[in-house]
Short mmCIF file of C-alpha atoms in Angstrom, two decimals:
data_model
loop_
_atom_site.label_atom_id
_atom_site.label_comp_id
_atom_site.label_asym_id
_atom_site.label_seq_id
_atom_site.Cartn_x
_atom_site.Cartn_y
_atom_site.Cartn_z
CA MET A 25 0.00 0.00 0.00
CA ALA A 26 2.88 2.37 0.69
CA ALA A 27 4.23 1.84 -2.83
CA ALA A 28 0.78 2.39 -4.34
CA ALA A 29 0.44 5.71 -2.54
CA ALA A 30 3.42 7.01 -4.52
CA PHE A 31 1.73 6.33 -7.88
CA LEU A 32 -1.98 6.85 -7.20
CA PRO A 33 -3.47 10.35 -7.28
CA PHE A 34 -5.30 9.56 -4.01
CA LEU A 35 -4.67 7.62 -0.82
CA PRO A 36 -5.41 3.87 -1.17
CA LEU A 37 -6.98 3.91 2.32
CA LEU A 38 -7.86 6.74 4.63
CA PRO A 39 -6.25 6.77 8.11
CA MET A 40 -9.55 5.80 9.76
CA GLN A 41 -9.94 2.90 7.33
CA VAL A 42 -6.42 1.66 8.06
CA LEU A 43 -7.15 1.67 11.79
CA LEU A 44 -10.44 -0.16 11.27
CA ASN A 45 -8.73 -2.73 9.06
CA ASN A 46 -6.08 -3.41 11.69
CA PHE A 47 -8.65 -3.56 14.47
CA LEU A 48 -10.85 -6.11 12.68
CA TYR A 49 -7.85 -8.23 11.74
CA ASP A 50 -6.54 -8.26 15.32
CA LEU A 51 -10.01 -9.14 16.54
CA SER A 52 -10.16 -12.15 14.21
CA GLU A 53 -6.82 -13.47 15.51
CA VAL A 54 -7.64 -13.27 19.23
CA PRO A 55 -8.69 -16.99 19.39
CA ILE A 56 -5.36 -18.22 17.97
CA PRO A 57 -4.12 -19.44 21.41
CA ASN A 58 -7.13 -21.81 21.50
CA ASP A 59 -6.46 -23.18 18.03
CA ARG A 60 -5.85 -26.88 17.42
CA VAL A 61 -2.36 -28.14 16.57
CA ASP A 62 -1.54 -31.05 14.28
CA ASP A 63 -0.70 -34.30 16.06
CA ALA A 64 2.65 -34.49 14.28
CA ASP A 65 3.71 -31.20 15.87
CA LEU A 66 2.97 -32.52 19.37
CA GLU A 67 4.98 -35.74 19.23
CA ARG A 68 8.27 -34.06 20.15
CA PRO A 69 9.49 -30.52 20.82
CA HIS A 70 10.57 -28.63 17.71
CA ARG A 71 13.35 -26.15 17.23
CA TRP A 72 12.61 -22.64 15.99
CA ASP A 73 14.32 -22.27 12.60
CA LEU A 74 14.42 -18.50 12.20
CA ALA A 75 16.18 -18.73 8.85
CA ALA A 76 13.30 -20.82 7.49
CA VAL A 77 10.81 -18.33 8.91
CA ARG A 78 12.56 -15.50 7.07
CA ARG A 79 12.59 -17.43 3.81
CA PHE A 80 8.91 -18.25 4.18
CA MET A 81 8.15 -14.56 4.80
CA VAL A 82 9.95 -13.63 1.58
CA VAL A 83 8.05 -16.22 -0.46
CA LEU A 84 4.62 -15.38 0.89
CA GLY A 85 5.31 -11.64 0.93
CA THR A 86 6.23 -11.71 -2.76
CA ILE A 87 2.98 -13.48 -3.62
CA SER A 88 1.01 -10.98 -1.55
CA SER A 89 2.64 -8.03 -3.32
CA VAL A 90 1.84 -9.51 -6.73
CA PHE A 91 -1.82 -9.92 -5.84
CA ASP A 92 -1.95 -6.41 -4.41
CA ALA A 93 -0.81 -5.09 -7.77
CA ALA A 94 -3.39 -7.31 -9.49
CA THR A 95 -6.13 -5.88 -7.27
CA PHE A 96 -5.07 -2.31 -8.04
CA THR A 97 -5.07 -3.09 -11.77
CA LEU A 98 -8.50 -4.70 -11.60
CA LEU A 99 -10.10 -1.85 -9.69
CA LEU A 100 -8.56 0.97 -11.72
CA ALA A 101 -8.03 -0.34 -15.26
CA LEU A 102 -10.89 -2.82 -15.63
CA CYS A 103 -13.58 -1.63 -13.23
CA HIS A 104 -12.72 2.10 -13.50
CA ALA A 105 -13.41 2.53 -9.80
CA THR A 106 -13.75 5.92 -8.18
CA PRO A 107 -11.50 6.71 -5.19
CA GLU A 108 -14.33 5.74 -2.79
CA GLN A 109 -14.99 2.48 -4.64
CA PHE A 110 -11.27 1.75 -4.79
CA ARG A 111 -10.88 2.20 -1.03
CA THR A 112 -13.93 0.08 -0.32
CA GLY A 113 -12.83 -2.75 -2.59
CA TRP A 114 -9.26 -2.64 -1.35
CA PHE A 115 -10.47 -2.67 2.26
CA ILE A 116 -12.61 -5.78 1.70
CA GLU A 117 -10.01 -7.65 -0.35
CA SER A 118 -7.05 -6.93 1.93
CA LEU A 119 -8.94 -7.86 5.08
CA ALA A 120 -10.37 -11.05 3.59
CA THR A 121 -7.04 -12.31 2.27
CA GLN A 122 -5.02 -11.60 5.41
CA VAL A 123 -7.65 -13.29 7.58
CA LEU A 124 -8.16 -16.36 5.39
CA VAL A 125 -4.48 -16.97 4.71
CA ILE A 126 -4.08 -17.84 8.39
CA PHE A 127 -5.87 -21.13 7.69
CA VAL A 128 -3.27 -21.90 5.01
CA ILE A 129 -0.10 -21.17 6.97
CA ARG A 130 -1.26 -22.55 10.33
CA THR A 131 -0.48 -26.11 9.22
CA ARG A 132 1.90 -27.95 6.92
CA LEU A 133 -0.98 -30.21 5.87
CA ASN A 134 -3.97 -29.61 3.65
CA PRO A 135 -5.96 -26.80 5.31
CA LEU A 136 -9.20 -28.63 4.47
CA ARG A 137 -8.06 -31.66 6.51
CA SER A 138 -6.40 -29.84 9.41
CA ARG A 139 -9.43 -28.27 11.00
CA PRO A 140 -8.99 -25.13 13.11
CA SER A 141 -10.82 -24.47 16.33
CA ARG A 142 -14.45 -23.49 16.02
CA VAL A 143 -13.90 -20.19 17.78
CA LEU A 144 -11.11 -19.16 15.39
CA ALA A 145 -13.15 -20.14 12.33
CA ALA A 146 -16.28 -18.40 13.58
CA THR A 147 -14.45 -15.19 14.50
CA SER A 148 -12.63 -15.04 11.17
CA LEU A 149 -15.78 -15.57 9.13
CA ALA A 150 -17.66 -13.01 11.23
CA VAL A 151 -14.97 -10.38 10.60
CA ILE A 152 -15.03 -11.01 6.84
CA ALA A 153 -18.82 -10.81 6.81
CA ALA A 154 -18.66 -7.53 8.72
CA ALA A 155 -16.20 -6.10 6.17
CA VAL A 156 -18.50 -7.02 3.28
CA VAL A 157 -21.68 -5.73 4.93
CA LEU A 158 -20.15 -2.54 6.33
CA PRO A 159 -20.26 -0.50 3.08
CA TYR A 160 -24.00 -1.24 2.75
CA SER A 161 -24.79 -0.26 6.35
CA PRO A 162 -25.65 3.25 7.62
CA ILE A 163 -22.29 3.53 9.40
CA GLY A 164 -20.33 2.72 6.25
CA GLY A 165 -20.42 6.34 5.18
CA TRP A 166 -18.76 7.40 8.43
CA PHE A 167 -15.64 5.49 7.36
CA GLY A 168 -15.77 6.69 3.74
CA PHE A 169 -17.11 3.45 2.23
CA VAL A 170 -19.64 3.19 -0.59
CA PRO A 171 -21.71 0.21 -1.80
CA LEU A 172 -20.02 -1.79 -4.54
CA PRO A 173 -21.69 -3.30 -7.60
CA PRO A 174 -22.04 -7.11 -7.57
CA ALA A 175 -19.44 -7.38 -10.34
CA PHE A 176 -16.88 -5.73 -8.08
CA LEU A 177 -17.56 -8.21 -5.29
CA LEU A 178 -17.34 -11.16 -7.69
CA ALA A 179 -14.00 -9.96 -9.06
CA LEU A 180 -12.62 -9.46 -5.55
CA ALA A 181 -13.77 -12.95 -4.53
CA ILE A 182 -11.98 -14.47 -7.53
CA ILE A 183 -8.76 -12.62 -6.68
CA ALA A 184 -8.94 -13.75 -3.05
CA ALA A 185 -9.54 -17.37 -4.06
CA CYS A 186 -6.60 -17.31 -6.47
CA TYR A 187 -4.39 -15.80 -3.80
CA LEU A 188 -5.25 -18.52 -1.28
CA LEU A 189 -4.70 -21.24 -3.88
CA LEU A 190 -1.30 -19.88 -4.86
CA ALA A 191 -0.34 -19.44 -1.20
CA GLU A 192 -1.16 -23.11 -0.56
CA CYS A 193 0.92 -24.19 -3.56
CA ALA A 194 3.82 -21.99 -2.44
CA LYS A 195 3.60 -23.44 1.08
CA ARG A 196 3.83 -27.03 -0.19
CA TRP A 197 6.73 -26.13 -2.48
CA PHE A 198 8.52 -24.40 0.38
CA TYR A 199 8.26 -27.34 2.78
CA ARG A 200 9.44 -29.74 0.11
CA ARG A 201 12.44 -27.55 -0.63
CA HIS A 202 13.11 -26.59 3.00
CA PRO A 203 11.93 -29.47 5.17
CA PRO A 204 12.01 -28.99 8.96
CA ARG A 205 15.42 -29.62 10.50
CA GLY A 206 13.91 -32.14 12.86
CA THR A 207 12.97 -32.33 16.47
CA MET A 208 15.00 -31.92 19.57
CA ARG A 209 15.13 -34.39 22.39
CA SER A 210 13.16 -33.63 25.48
CA PRO A 211 15.41 -32.41 28.28
CA VAL A 212 15.98 -35.07 30.94
CA ALA A 213 16.88 -33.75 34.37
CA ARG A 214 19.55 -35.58 36.31
CA PRO A 215 18.27 -36.62 39.71
CA SER A 216 19.77 -34.71 42.60
CA ALA A 217 20.84 -36.08 45.98
CA ILE A 218 17.56 -34.92 47.50
CA ALA A 219 15.62 -36.83 44.82
CA TRP A 220 17.59 -39.98 45.60
CA TRP A 221 16.96 -39.54 49.31
CA TYR A 222 13.25 -38.96 48.78
CA SER A 223 12.97 -42.05 46.59
CA GLY A 224 14.67 -44.00 49.37
CA VAL A 225 12.07 -42.74 51.83
CA ILE A 226 9.23 -43.91 49.58
CA ALA A 227 10.90 -47.26 48.96
CA SER A 228 11.49 -47.96 52.64
CA ARG A 229 8.23 -46.63 54.07
CA VAL A 230 5.64 -47.75 51.47
CA PRO A 231 5.32 -51.52 51.03
CA GLY A 232 5.52 -52.53 47.41
CA ALA A 233 6.67 -49.10 46.19
CA MET A 234 9.93 -50.60 44.91
CA PRO A 235 11.21 -54.16 44.43
CA ALA A 236 12.96 -55.66 47.40
CA ASN A 237 16.29 -56.01 45.58
CA ARG A 238 16.34 -52.23 45.03
CA ARG A 239 15.12 -51.31 48.51
CA VAL A 240 18.17 -52.86 50.11
CA SER A 241 20.52 -50.16 48.92
CA TYR A 242 18.37 -47.42 50.46
CA ARG A 243 18.07 -48.88 53.95
CA PRO A 244 21.41 -47.50 55.24
CA MET A 245 20.18 -44.01 54.31
CA LEU A 246 17.27 -44.07 56.77
CA PRO A 247 18.39 -45.02 60.29
CA ASN A 248 15.69 -45.12 62.92
CA VAL A 249 16.93 -42.38 65.23
CA SER A 250 14.28 -42.96 67.86
CA ARG A 251 15.18 -46.64 68.46
CA CYS A 252 18.93 -46.86 68.04
CA ALA A 253 21.93 -45.58 69.88
CA PRO A 254 24.07 -42.80 68.35
CA SER A 255 26.84 -45.27 67.55
CA ALA A 256 24.40 -47.66 65.88
CA CYS A 257 22.85 -44.94 63.72
CA SER A 258 26.03 -44.28 61.73
CA THR A 259 26.05 -45.72 58.25
CA PRO A 260 28.89 -48.19 57.55
CA SER A 261 31.32 -47.21 54.85
CA SER A 262 30.61 -50.47 53.01
CA ALA A 263 26.90 -49.63 52.90
CA ARG A 264 27.59 -46.12 51.64
CA ALA A 265 29.58 -47.57 48.79
CA LYS A 266 26.54 -49.57 47.66
CA SER A 267 24.16 -46.62 47.84
CA PRO A 268 23.54 -44.54 44.71
CA ARG A 269 25.64 -41.37 44.43
CA GLY A 270 27.52 -42.28 47.59
CA TRP A 271 24.61 -42.11 50.03
#
């Protein structure tokens, strides 16, 4: 949009329209934390590959810029839109594409098979419906929108569908060319001396908590202070050698 402002004789979107566009888009993405995740992504922890993220941004950003230029050409050269019609059509098309493309990039699988959460889908569709209905409502004039002819809406729907289809093809090509680097092993904490001592308490106090052949090594760790003399409560050096980690 910034590049278009340098060539168009009018602003592509008014400041109030830009704020409304951003507000509706942010509102549609609020349920993302409650979205479903593919089972393959939950099997093991994954590493963040920032280089792959940057490459993916370049690929998808290039496609988005090409379709922005196609939308400008359609509205100006083919539909001969007025500045108000141009802003209205650009507002609807930009909001619809940036909301719907989330369902493409949220998964490496087919977006029709990897179903999102119901709240995310409902919120996104409601925002798109609001953007389409807004120019025909009484408050549409407050934001500088005007009703569009049905041919305009049909052309914008075709452009949005082509954009989503090309984004899906680009996503599949990208993951074939740049597959994930793999998963990382889950961190395994080394047991501390306190953990060993506590496991010895459980093994010695709870019957059946640990096999008898493993409970033997923990018995020297837990002398019965109330029933033995101070000299008898000391742990023999031979027993300490058998205990894990020197206990």
